[in-house]
mmCIF file of C-alpha atoms and ligand atoms in Angstrom:
data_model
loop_
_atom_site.group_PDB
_atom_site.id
_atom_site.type_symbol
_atom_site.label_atom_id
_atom_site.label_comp_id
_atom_site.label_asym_id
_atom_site.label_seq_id
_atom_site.Cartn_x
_atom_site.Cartn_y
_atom_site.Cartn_z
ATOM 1 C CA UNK J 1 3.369 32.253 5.961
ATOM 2 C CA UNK J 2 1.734 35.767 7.655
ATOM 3 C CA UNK J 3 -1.018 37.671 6.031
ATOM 4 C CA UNK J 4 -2.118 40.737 7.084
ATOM 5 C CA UNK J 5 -5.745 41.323 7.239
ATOM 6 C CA UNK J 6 -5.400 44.317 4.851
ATOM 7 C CA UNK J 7 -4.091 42.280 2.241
ATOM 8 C CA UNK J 8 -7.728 40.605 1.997
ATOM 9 C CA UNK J 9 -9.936 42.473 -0.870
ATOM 10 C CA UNK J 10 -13.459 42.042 -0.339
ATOM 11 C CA UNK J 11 -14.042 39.576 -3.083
ATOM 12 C CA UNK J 12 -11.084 37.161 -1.602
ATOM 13 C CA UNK J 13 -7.100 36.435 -2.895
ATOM 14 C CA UNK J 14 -5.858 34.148 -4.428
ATOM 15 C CA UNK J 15 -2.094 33.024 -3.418
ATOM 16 C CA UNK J 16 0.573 30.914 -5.092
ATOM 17 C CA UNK J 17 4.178 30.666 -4.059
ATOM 18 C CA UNK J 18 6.996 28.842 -1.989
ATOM 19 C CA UNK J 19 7.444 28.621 1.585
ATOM 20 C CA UNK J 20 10.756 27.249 3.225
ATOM 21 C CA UNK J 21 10.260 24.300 4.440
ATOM 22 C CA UNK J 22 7.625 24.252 7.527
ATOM 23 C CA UNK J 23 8.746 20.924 9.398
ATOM 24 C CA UNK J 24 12.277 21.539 10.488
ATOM 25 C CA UNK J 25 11.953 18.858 13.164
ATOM 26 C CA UNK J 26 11.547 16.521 10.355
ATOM 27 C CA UNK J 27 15.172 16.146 9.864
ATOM 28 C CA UNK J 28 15.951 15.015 13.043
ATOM 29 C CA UNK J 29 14.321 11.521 12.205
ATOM 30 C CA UNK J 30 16.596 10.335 8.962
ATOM 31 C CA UNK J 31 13.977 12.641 6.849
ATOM 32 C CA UNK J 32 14.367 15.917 5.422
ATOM 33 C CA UNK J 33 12.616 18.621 2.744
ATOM 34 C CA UNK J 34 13.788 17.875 -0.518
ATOM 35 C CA UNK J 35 12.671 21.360 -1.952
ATOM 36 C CA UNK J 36 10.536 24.254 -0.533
ATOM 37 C CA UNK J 37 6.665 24.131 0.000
ATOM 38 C CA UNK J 38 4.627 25.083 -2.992
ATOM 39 C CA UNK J 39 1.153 26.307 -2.008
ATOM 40 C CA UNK J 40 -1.975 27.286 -3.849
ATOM 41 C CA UNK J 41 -4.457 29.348 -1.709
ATOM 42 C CA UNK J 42 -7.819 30.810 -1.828
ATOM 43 C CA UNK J 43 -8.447 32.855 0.763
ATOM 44 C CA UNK J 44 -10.961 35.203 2.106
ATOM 45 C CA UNK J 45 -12.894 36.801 5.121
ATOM 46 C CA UNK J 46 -16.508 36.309 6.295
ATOM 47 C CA UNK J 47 -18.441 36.620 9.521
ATOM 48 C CA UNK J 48 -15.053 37.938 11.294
ATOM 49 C CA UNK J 49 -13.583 34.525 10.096
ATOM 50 C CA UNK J 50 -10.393 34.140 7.936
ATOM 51 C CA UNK J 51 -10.875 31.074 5.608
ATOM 52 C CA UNK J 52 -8.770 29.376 2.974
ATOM 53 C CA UNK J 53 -8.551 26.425 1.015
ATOM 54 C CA UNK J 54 -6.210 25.164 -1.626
ATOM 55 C CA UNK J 55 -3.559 22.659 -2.263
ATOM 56 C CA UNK J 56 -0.026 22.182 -0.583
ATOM 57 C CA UNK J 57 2.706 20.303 -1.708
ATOM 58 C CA UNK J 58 5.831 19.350 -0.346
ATOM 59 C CA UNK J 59 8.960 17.509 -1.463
ATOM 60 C CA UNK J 60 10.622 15.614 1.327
ATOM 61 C CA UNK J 61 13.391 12.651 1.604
ATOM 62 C CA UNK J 62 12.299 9.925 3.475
ATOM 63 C CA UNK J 63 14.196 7.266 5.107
ATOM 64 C CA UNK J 64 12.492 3.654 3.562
ATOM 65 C CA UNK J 65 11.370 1.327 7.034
ATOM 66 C CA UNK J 66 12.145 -1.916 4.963
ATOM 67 C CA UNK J 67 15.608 -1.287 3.432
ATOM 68 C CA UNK J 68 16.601 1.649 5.480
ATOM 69 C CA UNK J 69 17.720 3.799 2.177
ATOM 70 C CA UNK J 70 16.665 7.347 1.447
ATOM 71 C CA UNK J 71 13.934 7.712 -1.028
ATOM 72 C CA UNK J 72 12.453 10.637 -2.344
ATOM 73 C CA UNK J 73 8.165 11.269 -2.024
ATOM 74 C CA UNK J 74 6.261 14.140 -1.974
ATOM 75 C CA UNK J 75 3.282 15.099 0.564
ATOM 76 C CA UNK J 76 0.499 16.251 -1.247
ATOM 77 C CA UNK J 77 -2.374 17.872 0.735
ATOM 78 C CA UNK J 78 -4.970 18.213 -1.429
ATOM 79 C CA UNK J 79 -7.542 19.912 0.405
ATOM 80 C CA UNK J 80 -6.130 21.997 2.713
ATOM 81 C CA UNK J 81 -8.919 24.076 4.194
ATOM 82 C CA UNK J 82 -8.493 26.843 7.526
ATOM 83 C CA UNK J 83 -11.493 28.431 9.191
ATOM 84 C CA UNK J 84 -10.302 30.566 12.119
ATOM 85 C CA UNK J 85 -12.046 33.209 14.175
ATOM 86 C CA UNK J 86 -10.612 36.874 13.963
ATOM 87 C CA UNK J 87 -9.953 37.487 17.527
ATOM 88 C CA UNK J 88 -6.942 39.858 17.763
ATOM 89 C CA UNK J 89 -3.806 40.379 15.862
ATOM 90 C CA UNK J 90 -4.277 41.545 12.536
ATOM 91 C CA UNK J 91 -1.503 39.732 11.251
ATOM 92 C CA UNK J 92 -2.443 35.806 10.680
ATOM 93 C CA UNK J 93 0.045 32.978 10.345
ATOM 94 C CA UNK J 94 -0.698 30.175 8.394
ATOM 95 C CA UNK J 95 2.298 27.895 8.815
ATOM 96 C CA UNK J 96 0.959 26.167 11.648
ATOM 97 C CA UNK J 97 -1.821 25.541 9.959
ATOM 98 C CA UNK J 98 -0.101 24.098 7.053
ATOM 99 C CA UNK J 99 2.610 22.083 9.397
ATOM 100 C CA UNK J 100 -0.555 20.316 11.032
ATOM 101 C CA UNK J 101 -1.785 19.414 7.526
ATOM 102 C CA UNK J 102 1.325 18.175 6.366
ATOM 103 C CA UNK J 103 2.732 15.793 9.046
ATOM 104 C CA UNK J 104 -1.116 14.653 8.891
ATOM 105 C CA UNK J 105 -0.537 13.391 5.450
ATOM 106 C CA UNK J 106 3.448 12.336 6.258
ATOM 107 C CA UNK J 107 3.170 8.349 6.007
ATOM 108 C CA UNK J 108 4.389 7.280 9.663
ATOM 109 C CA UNK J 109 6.253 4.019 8.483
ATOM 110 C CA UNK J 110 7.243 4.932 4.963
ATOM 111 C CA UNK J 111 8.411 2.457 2.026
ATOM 112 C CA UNK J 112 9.879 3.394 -0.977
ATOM 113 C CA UNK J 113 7.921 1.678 -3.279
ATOM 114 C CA UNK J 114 4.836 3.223 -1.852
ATOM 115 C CA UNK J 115 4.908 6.049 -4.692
ATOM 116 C CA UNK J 116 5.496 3.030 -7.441
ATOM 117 C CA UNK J 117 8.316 3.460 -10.078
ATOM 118 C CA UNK J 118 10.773 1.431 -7.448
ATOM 119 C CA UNK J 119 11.113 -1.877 -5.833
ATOM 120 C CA UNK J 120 12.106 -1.846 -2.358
ATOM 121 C CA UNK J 121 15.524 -3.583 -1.919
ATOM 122 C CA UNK J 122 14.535 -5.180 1.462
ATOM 123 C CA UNK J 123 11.249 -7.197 0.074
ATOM 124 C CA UNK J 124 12.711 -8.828 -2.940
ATOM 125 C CA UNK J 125 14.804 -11.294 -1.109
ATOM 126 C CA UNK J 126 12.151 -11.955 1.916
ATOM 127 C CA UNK J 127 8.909 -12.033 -0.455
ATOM 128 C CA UNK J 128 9.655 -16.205 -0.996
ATOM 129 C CA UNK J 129 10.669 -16.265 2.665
ATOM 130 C CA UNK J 130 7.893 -14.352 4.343
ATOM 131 C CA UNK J 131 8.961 -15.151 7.831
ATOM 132 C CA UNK J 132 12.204 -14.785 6.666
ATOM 133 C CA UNK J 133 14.244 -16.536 10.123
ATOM 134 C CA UNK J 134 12.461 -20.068 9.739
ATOM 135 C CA UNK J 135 15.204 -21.536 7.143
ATOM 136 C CA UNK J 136 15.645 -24.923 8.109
ATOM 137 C CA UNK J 137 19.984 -25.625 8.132
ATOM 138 C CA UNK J 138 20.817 -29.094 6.988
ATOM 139 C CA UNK J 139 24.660 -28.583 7.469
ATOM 140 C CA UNK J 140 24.678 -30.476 10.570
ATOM 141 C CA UNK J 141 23.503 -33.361 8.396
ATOM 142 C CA UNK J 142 25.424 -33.656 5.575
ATOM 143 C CA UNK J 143 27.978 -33.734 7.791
ATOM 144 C CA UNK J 144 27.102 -36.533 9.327
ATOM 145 C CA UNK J 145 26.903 -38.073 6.084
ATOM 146 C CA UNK J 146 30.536 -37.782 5.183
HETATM 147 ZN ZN1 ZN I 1 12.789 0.252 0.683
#
């Protein structure tokens, strides 16, 4: 997302849209963007500074650590907030700005029931069995009984 200086009125902009999704590398890892990032943006220049704030939110599909199935959750960043020095090009991109923000707020061992509204497969069967590898086997027994 590039902005050009110019675009700036004195008294700030304010900016709502979609961006494509920003984390390509994402998909690489099971994971991918469900949907294209919706941002909400203030924005504005003092002191030779470029600032912003505003909300970003991103709809992703996320592979689930327990049960290993896809599950959908979406990042919200809810203060998103740049403060960068006008030093040169005239032309600003905020993408990195945003991808930083985003993988901040990606969970880094994610569960599908994290979001509620779903129980994860994989801890319904251990959640009596915590250890879940501890079962003791009497088979060997009873057939020593017969
Ligand atoms: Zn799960």
């Amino acid at each position: 997302m590039k902005i050009h200086l110019n675009q700036i009125p004195h008294d700030g902009l304010h900016l709502e849209g979609e961006e494509d999704c920003p984390i390509p590398e994402l998909e690489t890892e099971g994971n991918r963007c469900a949907g294209p990032l919706v941002y909400s943006l203030d924005l504005g220049i003092s002191e030779g500074a470029l600032w912003a704030n505003g909300t970003l939110s991103l709809p992703v599909e996320l592979r689930c650590v327990s049960c290993l199935e896809p599950f959908s959750y979406n990042i919200e960043v809810r203060s998103f907030a740049v403060h960068t020095e006008l030093t040169g090009p005239e032309l600003i991109d905020l993408t990195p700005f945003m991808r930083e923000d985003i993988l901040l707020n990606l969970p880094p061992y994610p569960h599908c029931d994290r979001q509620g509204g779903r129980k994860c497969k994989a801890t319904i069967p251990t959640s009596e069995d915590p250890d879940g590898k501890r079962k003791p086997d009497w088979s060997p027994l009873d057939k020593l009984k017969l």
